[in-house]
Amino acid sequence: MENPEPPDSYRLNTGAPTEADIDQYRLLSANAAAGVGVVSTSWRGRDYAATVTGHLSVSYDPPTMLVSLYGESRIAEAVAESGIWALSLLTGSQRGIANWLASPGTPLEGLLTQVPYRRGTVSGAAIVDHALAHFELRTTQIHPAATHLLVVGEVLAMGSAASGADELDPLVHFGSAYYRLDR
C-alpha cells in the first residue's frame, strides 16, 4: 500500500515549475531565518553593493565562505569580474541599510552615499561601519545554480566593529521581513 502524502505537502509539477510552484516555494522557503549581510566590491572604478541573506560559512580551515547572488544583477557581474569582495553582517540597528541596498532600481552613482562605510584594507571594497562582522574575500569558485551564482571565496581579512548592545543584535530575515532578536 502506497503511503498517502500528508495534507500539508505540496508536490511540484513535473518539468518546468509553474507560477504556482514558484509562489509556493517562495512562501515556504521564507520560513528559514537567515542573517542579513551586504556584499560589496569595487569594479571598473565604481562601488557595487547589495543586501543578501544567502551566505554561509563553508569551512574553517581554510576560512571559506559562500554567497548566493542573482545571476543577472549588477552585483553578481561585479563580484564575478572583480574577483575580490567583502561581506558585512548587519546588526538590528542597520535595517535601513538593508532596505536601501535591497531596493530595486537603486542608483549606480551615489549608491553608498546613504551608507556609512570604510574601505577594506585588503579588498578595497566598502565595509559597513559598525557591522556585526565583516569578511574580505577572494573568489575561488563560481557555480551557476538556476537563476543564481554561488560565489565561493577564501577569507583574506575579517573583523568586527559592533559594540555594546549591537554585538548581541544581529539583523535576521524571516518570512519576507527583517527582525531583531529579542533577548
PDB file of C-alpha atoms in Angstrom:
ATOM      1  CA  MET A   1       0.000   0.000   0.000  1.00  0.00           C
ATOM      2  CA  GLU A   2       1.346   3.388  -1.014  1.00  0.00           C
ATOM      3  CA  ASN A   3       1.719   5.988   1.732  1.00  0.00           C
ATOM      4  CA  PRO A   4      -0.522   8.984   1.032  1.00  0.00           C
ATOM      5  CA  GLU A   5       1.042  12.438   1.106  1.00  0.00           C
ATOM      6  CA  PRO A   6       0.319  14.392   4.259  1.00  0.00           C
ATOM      7  CA  PRO A   7      -2.276  17.153   3.758  1.00  0.00           C
ATOM      8  CA  ASP A   8       0.357  19.863   4.257  1.00  0.00           C
ATOM      9  CA  SER A   9       2.557  18.520   1.450  1.00  0.00           C
ATOM     10  CA  TYR A  10       2.874  20.188  -1.952  1.00  0.00           C
ATOM     11  CA  ARG A  11       4.178  18.258  -4.947  1.00  0.00           C
ATOM     12  CA  LEU A  12       5.800  20.252  -7.743  1.00  0.00           C
ATOM     13  CA  ASN A  13       4.676  19.682 -11.294  1.00  0.00           C
ATOM     14  CA  THR A  14       6.990  17.626 -13.469  1.00  0.00           C
ATOM     15  CA  GLY A  15       9.037  19.571 -15.997  1.00  0.00           C
ATOM     16  CA  ALA A  16       9.358  23.315 -15.671  1.00  0.00           C
ATOM     17  CA  PRO A  17       7.906  24.764 -12.444  1.00  0.00           C
ATOM     18  CA  THR A  18       4.648  26.659 -12.776  1.00  0.00           C
ATOM     19  CA  GLU A  19       3.984  30.091 -11.269  1.00  0.00           C
ATOM     20  CA  ALA A  20       2.053  28.291  -8.506  1.00  0.00           C
ATOM     21  CA  ASP A  21       5.114  26.097  -7.793  1.00  0.00           C
ATOM     22  CA  ILE A  22       7.356  29.159  -7.611  1.00  0.00           C
ATOM     23  CA  ASP A  23       4.921  31.046  -5.362  1.00  0.00           C
ATOM     24  CA  GLN A  24       4.607  28.066  -3.004  1.00  0.00           C
ATOM     25  CA  TYR A  25       8.382  27.634  -2.872  1.00  0.00           C
ATOM     26  CA  ARG A  26       8.879  31.349  -2.173  1.00  0.00           C
ATOM     27  CA  LEU A  27       6.323  31.182   0.645  1.00  0.00           C
ATOM     28  CA  LEU A  28       7.789  28.076   2.294  1.00  0.00           C
ATOM     29  CA  SER A  29      11.470  28.945   1.842  1.00  0.00           C
ATOM     30  CA  ALA A  30      10.872  32.308   3.549  1.00  0.00           C
ATOM     31  CA  ASN A  31      10.417  30.293   6.754  1.00  0.00           C
ATOM     32  CA  ALA A  32      14.173  29.780   7.008  1.00  0.00           C
ATOM     33  CA  ALA A  33      15.621  32.517   9.217  1.00  0.00           C
ATOM     34  CA  ALA A  34      18.871  33.946   7.869  1.00  0.00           C
ATOM     35  CA  GLY A  35      21.356  36.597   8.868  1.00  0.00           C
ATOM     36  CA  VAL A  36      21.357  39.747   6.733  1.00  0.00           C
ATOM     37  CA  GLY A  37      24.525  40.992   5.114  1.00  0.00           C
ATOM     38  CA  VAL A  38      25.842  43.371   2.490  1.00  0.00           C
ATOM     39  CA  VAL A  39      28.092  42.145  -0.320  1.00  0.00           C
ATOM     40  CA  SER A  40      30.255  44.838  -1.873  1.00  0.00           C
ATOM     41  CA  THR A  41      33.045  45.213  -4.381  1.00  0.00           C
ATOM     42  CA  SER A  42      34.772  47.849  -6.469  1.00  0.00           C
ATOM     43  CA  TRP A  43      34.962  47.220 -10.190  1.00  0.00           C
ATOM     44  CA  ARG A  44      35.868  49.498 -13.077  1.00  0.00           C
ATOM     45  CA  GLY A  45      36.170  52.457 -10.705  1.00  0.00           C
ATOM     46  CA  ARG A  46      32.682  52.035  -9.209  1.00  0.00           C
ATOM     47  CA  ASP A  47      31.305  50.682  -5.962  1.00  0.00           C
ATOM     48  CA  TYR A  48      28.698  47.925  -6.057  1.00  0.00           C
ATOM     49  CA  ALA A  49      26.756  46.686  -3.041  1.00  0.00           C
ATOM     50  CA  ALA A  50      23.607  44.686  -2.341  1.00  0.00           C
ATOM     51  CA  THR A  51      21.753  43.174   0.598  1.00  0.00           C
ATOM     52  CA  VAL A  52      21.980  39.380   0.822  1.00  0.00           C
ATOM     53  CA  THR A  53      20.546  36.662   3.026  1.00  0.00           C
ATOM     54  CA  GLY A  54      22.060  33.745   1.113  1.00  0.00           C
ATOM     55  CA  HIS A  55      25.504  33.401   2.677  1.00  0.00           C
ATOM     56  CA  LEU A  56      27.219  30.776   4.766  1.00  0.00           C
ATOM     57  CA  SER A  57      30.466  29.650   6.269  1.00  0.00           C
ATOM     58  CA  VAL A  58      31.808  26.779   4.176  1.00  0.00           C
ATOM     59  CA  SER A  59      34.986  25.858   6.053  1.00  0.00           C
ATOM     60  CA  TYR A  60      37.127  26.955   8.974  1.00  0.00           C
ATOM     61  CA  ASP A  61      40.336  25.523   7.507  1.00  0.00           C
ATOM     62  CA  PRO A  62      40.989  27.386   5.361  1.00  0.00           C
ATOM     63  CA  PRO A  63      38.396  30.053   6.230  1.00  0.00           C
ATOM     64  CA  THR A  64      35.973  29.978   3.293  1.00  0.00           C
ATOM     65  CA  MET A  65      32.539  31.496   2.710  1.00  0.00           C
ATOM     66  CA  LEU A  66      29.846  31.339   0.050  1.00  0.00           C
ATOM     67  CA  VAL A  67      27.321  33.926  -1.102  1.00  0.00           C
ATOM     68  CA  SER A  68      24.363  33.452  -3.446  1.00  0.00           C
ATOM     69  CA  LEU A  69      23.760  36.318  -5.905  1.00  0.00           C
ATOM     70  CA  TYR A  70      21.025  36.719  -8.503  1.00  0.00           C
ATOM     71  CA  GLY A  71      22.855  35.923 -11.727  1.00  0.00           C
ATOM     72  CA  GLU A  72      21.550  38.864 -13.755  1.00  0.00           C
ATOM     73  CA  SER A  73      22.210  41.501 -11.083  1.00  0.00           C
ATOM     74  CA  ARG A  74      24.839  44.224 -11.216  1.00  0.00           C
ATOM     75  CA  ILE A  75      26.412  42.911  -8.005  1.00  0.00           C
ATOM     76  CA  ALA A  76      26.783  39.385  -9.418  1.00  0.00           C
ATOM     77  CA  GLU A  77      28.539  40.671 -12.522  1.00  0.00           C
ATOM     78  CA  ALA A  78      30.787  42.984 -10.491  1.00  0.00           C
ATOM     79  CA  VAL A  79      31.765  40.313  -7.929  1.00  0.00           C
ATOM     80  CA  ALA A  80      32.393  37.729 -10.647  1.00  0.00           C
ATOM     81  CA  GLU A  81      34.558  40.108 -12.667  1.00  0.00           C
ATOM     82  CA  SER A  82      36.461  41.791  -9.826  1.00  0.00           C
ATOM     83  CA  GLY A  83      37.335  38.535  -8.044  1.00  0.00           C
ATOM     84  CA  ILE A  84      37.597  40.271  -4.667  1.00  0.00           C
ATOM     85  CA  TRP A  85      34.744  41.362  -2.423  1.00  0.00           C
ATOM     86  CA  ALA A  86      33.522  41.972   1.109  1.00  0.00           C
ATOM     87  CA  LEU A  87      30.634  40.700   3.208  1.00  0.00           C
ATOM     88  CA  SER A  88      29.395  42.815   6.137  1.00  0.00           C
ATOM     89  CA  LEU A  89      26.938  41.138   8.538  1.00  0.00           C
ATOM     90  CA  LEU A  90      24.405  43.699   9.756  1.00  0.00           C
ATOM     91  CA  THR A  91      23.116  44.459  13.237  1.00  0.00           C
ATOM     92  CA  GLY A  92      19.478  45.094  14.115  1.00  0.00           C
ATOM     93  CA  SER A  93      20.092  48.846  14.091  1.00  0.00           C
ATOM     94  CA  GLN A  94      21.190  48.660  10.419  1.00  0.00           C
ATOM     95  CA  ARG A  95      17.786  47.750   8.961  1.00  0.00           C
ATOM     96  CA  GLY A  96      17.739  50.999   6.947  1.00  0.00           C
ATOM     97  CA  ILE A  97      20.949  49.988   5.171  1.00  0.00           C
ATOM     98  CA  ALA A  98      19.489  46.573   4.377  1.00  0.00           C
ATOM     99  CA  ASN A  99      16.317  48.151   2.964  1.00  0.00           C
ATOM    100  CA  TRP A 100      18.242  50.679   0.872  1.00  0.00           C
ATOM    101  CA  LEU A 101      20.605  48.157  -0.701  1.00  0.00           C
ATOM    102  CA  ALA A 102      17.777  45.634  -1.302  1.00  0.00           C
ATOM    103  CA  SER A 103      15.616  48.160  -3.151  1.00  0.00           C
ATOM    104  CA  PRO A 104      15.178  47.528  -6.873  1.00  0.00           C
ATOM    105  CA  GLY A 105      16.473  50.351  -9.003  1.00  0.00           C
ATOM    106  CA  THR A 106      18.967  51.813  -6.542  1.00  0.00           C
ATOM    107  CA  PRO A 107      21.219  54.229  -8.419  1.00  0.00           C
ATOM    108  CA  LEU A 108      24.626  53.129  -9.567  1.00  0.00           C
ATOM    109  CA  GLU A 109      26.054  56.584  -8.967  1.00  0.00           C
ATOM    110  CA  GLY A 110      25.872  57.545  -5.305  1.00  0.00           C
ATOM    111  CA  LEU A 111      24.783  54.070  -4.201  1.00  0.00           C
ATOM    112  CA  LEU A 112      26.739  54.300  -0.951  1.00  0.00           C
ATOM    113  CA  THR A 113      26.053  57.950  -0.075  1.00  0.00           C
ATOM    114  CA  GLN A 114      23.425  56.768   2.449  1.00  0.00           C
ATOM    115  CA  VAL A 115      25.642  54.039   3.898  1.00  0.00           C
ATOM    116  CA  PRO A 116      28.366  54.752   6.478  1.00  0.00           C
ATOM    117  CA  TYR A 117      31.344  52.634   5.462  1.00  0.00           C
ATOM    118  CA  ARG A 118      35.097  52.354   5.305  1.00  0.00           C
ATOM    119  CA  ARG A 119      37.340  50.655   2.767  1.00  0.00           C
ATOM    120  CA  GLY A 120      38.623  47.167   3.404  1.00  0.00           C
ATOM    121  CA  THR A 121      42.387  47.153   3.829  1.00  0.00           C
ATOM    122  CA  VAL A 122      42.827  44.117   1.557  1.00  0.00           C
ATOM    123  CA  SER A 123      39.879  44.258  -0.858  1.00  0.00           C
ATOM    124  CA  GLY A 124      39.285  47.983  -1.107  1.00  0.00           C
ATOM    125  CA  ALA A 125      35.565  47.112  -1.001  1.00  0.00           C
ATOM    126  CA  ALA A 126      33.090  49.006   1.183  1.00  0.00           C
ATOM    127  CA  ILE A 127      32.724  47.550   4.682  1.00  0.00           C
ATOM    128  CA  VAL A 128      29.652  48.779   6.548  1.00  0.00           C
ATOM    129  CA  ASP A 129      30.603  50.762   9.662  1.00  0.00           C
ATOM    130  CA  HIS A 130      29.683  49.081  12.971  1.00  0.00           C
ATOM    131  CA  ALA A 131      28.847  45.777  11.240  1.00  0.00           C
ATOM    132  CA  LEU A 132      28.457  42.727  13.444  1.00  0.00           C
ATOM    133  CA  ALA A 133      31.260  41.089  11.443  1.00  0.00           C
ATOM    134  CA  HIS A 134      32.996  41.678   8.146  1.00  0.00           C
ATOM    135  CA  PHE A 135      34.999  39.483   5.814  1.00  0.00           C
ATOM    136  CA  GLU A 136      37.180  40.368   2.837  1.00  0.00           C
ATOM    137  CA  LEU A 137      37.339  37.558   0.296  1.00  0.00           C
ATOM    138  CA  ARG A 138      38.984  36.442  -2.925  1.00  0.00           C
ATOM    139  CA  THR A 139      36.813  34.363  -5.239  1.00  0.00           C
ATOM    140  CA  THR A 140      37.989  30.773  -5.606  1.00  0.00           C
ATOM    141  CA  GLN A 141      34.980  29.258  -7.399  1.00  0.00           C
ATOM    142  CA  ILE A 142      31.744  30.358  -9.065  1.00  0.00           C
ATOM    143  CA  HIS A 143      28.945  27.854  -9.582  1.00  0.00           C
ATOM    144  CA  PRO A 144      25.872  28.720 -11.672  1.00  0.00           C
ATOM    145  CA  ALA A 145      22.759  27.358  -9.920  1.00  0.00           C
ATOM    146  CA  ALA A 146      19.343  28.013 -11.505  1.00  0.00           C
ATOM    147  CA  THR A 147      18.901  31.821 -11.524  1.00  0.00           C
ATOM    148  CA  HIS A 148      21.841  32.496  -9.189  1.00  0.00           C
ATOM    149  CA  LEU A 149      25.606  32.369  -8.927  1.00  0.00           C
ATOM    150  CA  LEU A 150      27.114  30.671  -5.894  1.00  0.00           C
ATOM    151  CA  VAL A 151      30.346  32.547  -5.264  1.00  0.00           C
ATOM    152  CA  VAL A 152      32.870  30.819  -3.009  1.00  0.00           C
ATOM    153  CA  GLY A 153      35.605  32.933  -1.500  1.00  0.00           C
ATOM    154  CA  GLU A 154      38.740  32.499   0.566  1.00  0.00           C
ATOM    155  CA  VAL A 155      38.746  34.844   3.570  1.00  0.00           C
ATOM    156  CA  LEU A 156      41.692  37.262   3.399  1.00  0.00           C
ATOM    157  CA  ALA A 157      40.794  39.527   6.339  1.00  0.00           C
ATOM    158  CA  MET A 158      37.989  39.765   8.906  1.00  0.00           C
ATOM    159  CA  GLY A 159      36.866  41.608  11.979  1.00  0.00           C
ATOM    160  CA  SER A 160      34.028  43.230  13.896  1.00  0.00           C
ATOM    161  CA  ALA A 161      33.200  46.849  14.587  1.00  0.00           C
ATOM    162  CA  ALA A 162      29.971  46.303  16.525  1.00  0.00           C
ATOM    163  CA  SER A 163      29.940  47.478  20.100  1.00  0.00           C
ATOM    164  CA  GLY A 164      27.679  47.480  23.124  1.00  0.00           C
ATOM    165  CA  ALA A 165      24.198  46.087  22.571  1.00  0.00           C
ATOM    166  CA  ASP A 166      24.811  45.760  18.800  1.00  0.00           C
ATOM    167  CA  GLU A 167      27.205  42.862  19.481  1.00  0.00           C
ATOM    168  CA  LEU A 168      24.203  40.753  20.532  1.00  0.00           C
ATOM    169  CA  ASP A 169      21.715  42.094  17.991  1.00  0.00           C
ATOM    170  CA  PRO A 170      22.002  40.541  14.515  1.00  0.00           C
ATOM    171  CA  LEU A 171      19.562  41.578  11.788  1.00  0.00           C
ATOM    172  CA  VAL A 172      17.588  38.496  10.721  1.00  0.00           C
ATOM    173  CA  HIS A 173      15.428  37.886   7.646  1.00  0.00           C
ATOM    174  CA  PHE A 174      12.368  35.684   8.205  1.00  0.00           C
ATOM    175  CA  GLY A 175       9.020  35.443   6.418  1.00  0.00           C
ATOM    176  CA  SER A 176       9.993  38.113   3.863  1.00  0.00           C
ATOM    177  CA  ALA A 177      10.737  40.727   6.564  1.00  0.00           C
ATOM    178  CA  TYR A 178      13.616  41.893   8.775  1.00  0.00           C
ATOM    179  CA  TYR A 179      13.639  41.259  12.516  1.00  0.00           C
ATOM    180  CA  ARG A 180      15.813  41.787  15.550  1.00  0.00           C
ATOM    181  CA  LEU A 181      16.330  39.009  18.045  1.00  0.00           C
ATOM    182  CA  ASP A 182      14.588  39.606  21.347  1.00  0.00           C
ATOM    183  CA  ARG A 183      16.955  38.947  24.204  1.00  0.00           C
TER     184      ARG A 183
END
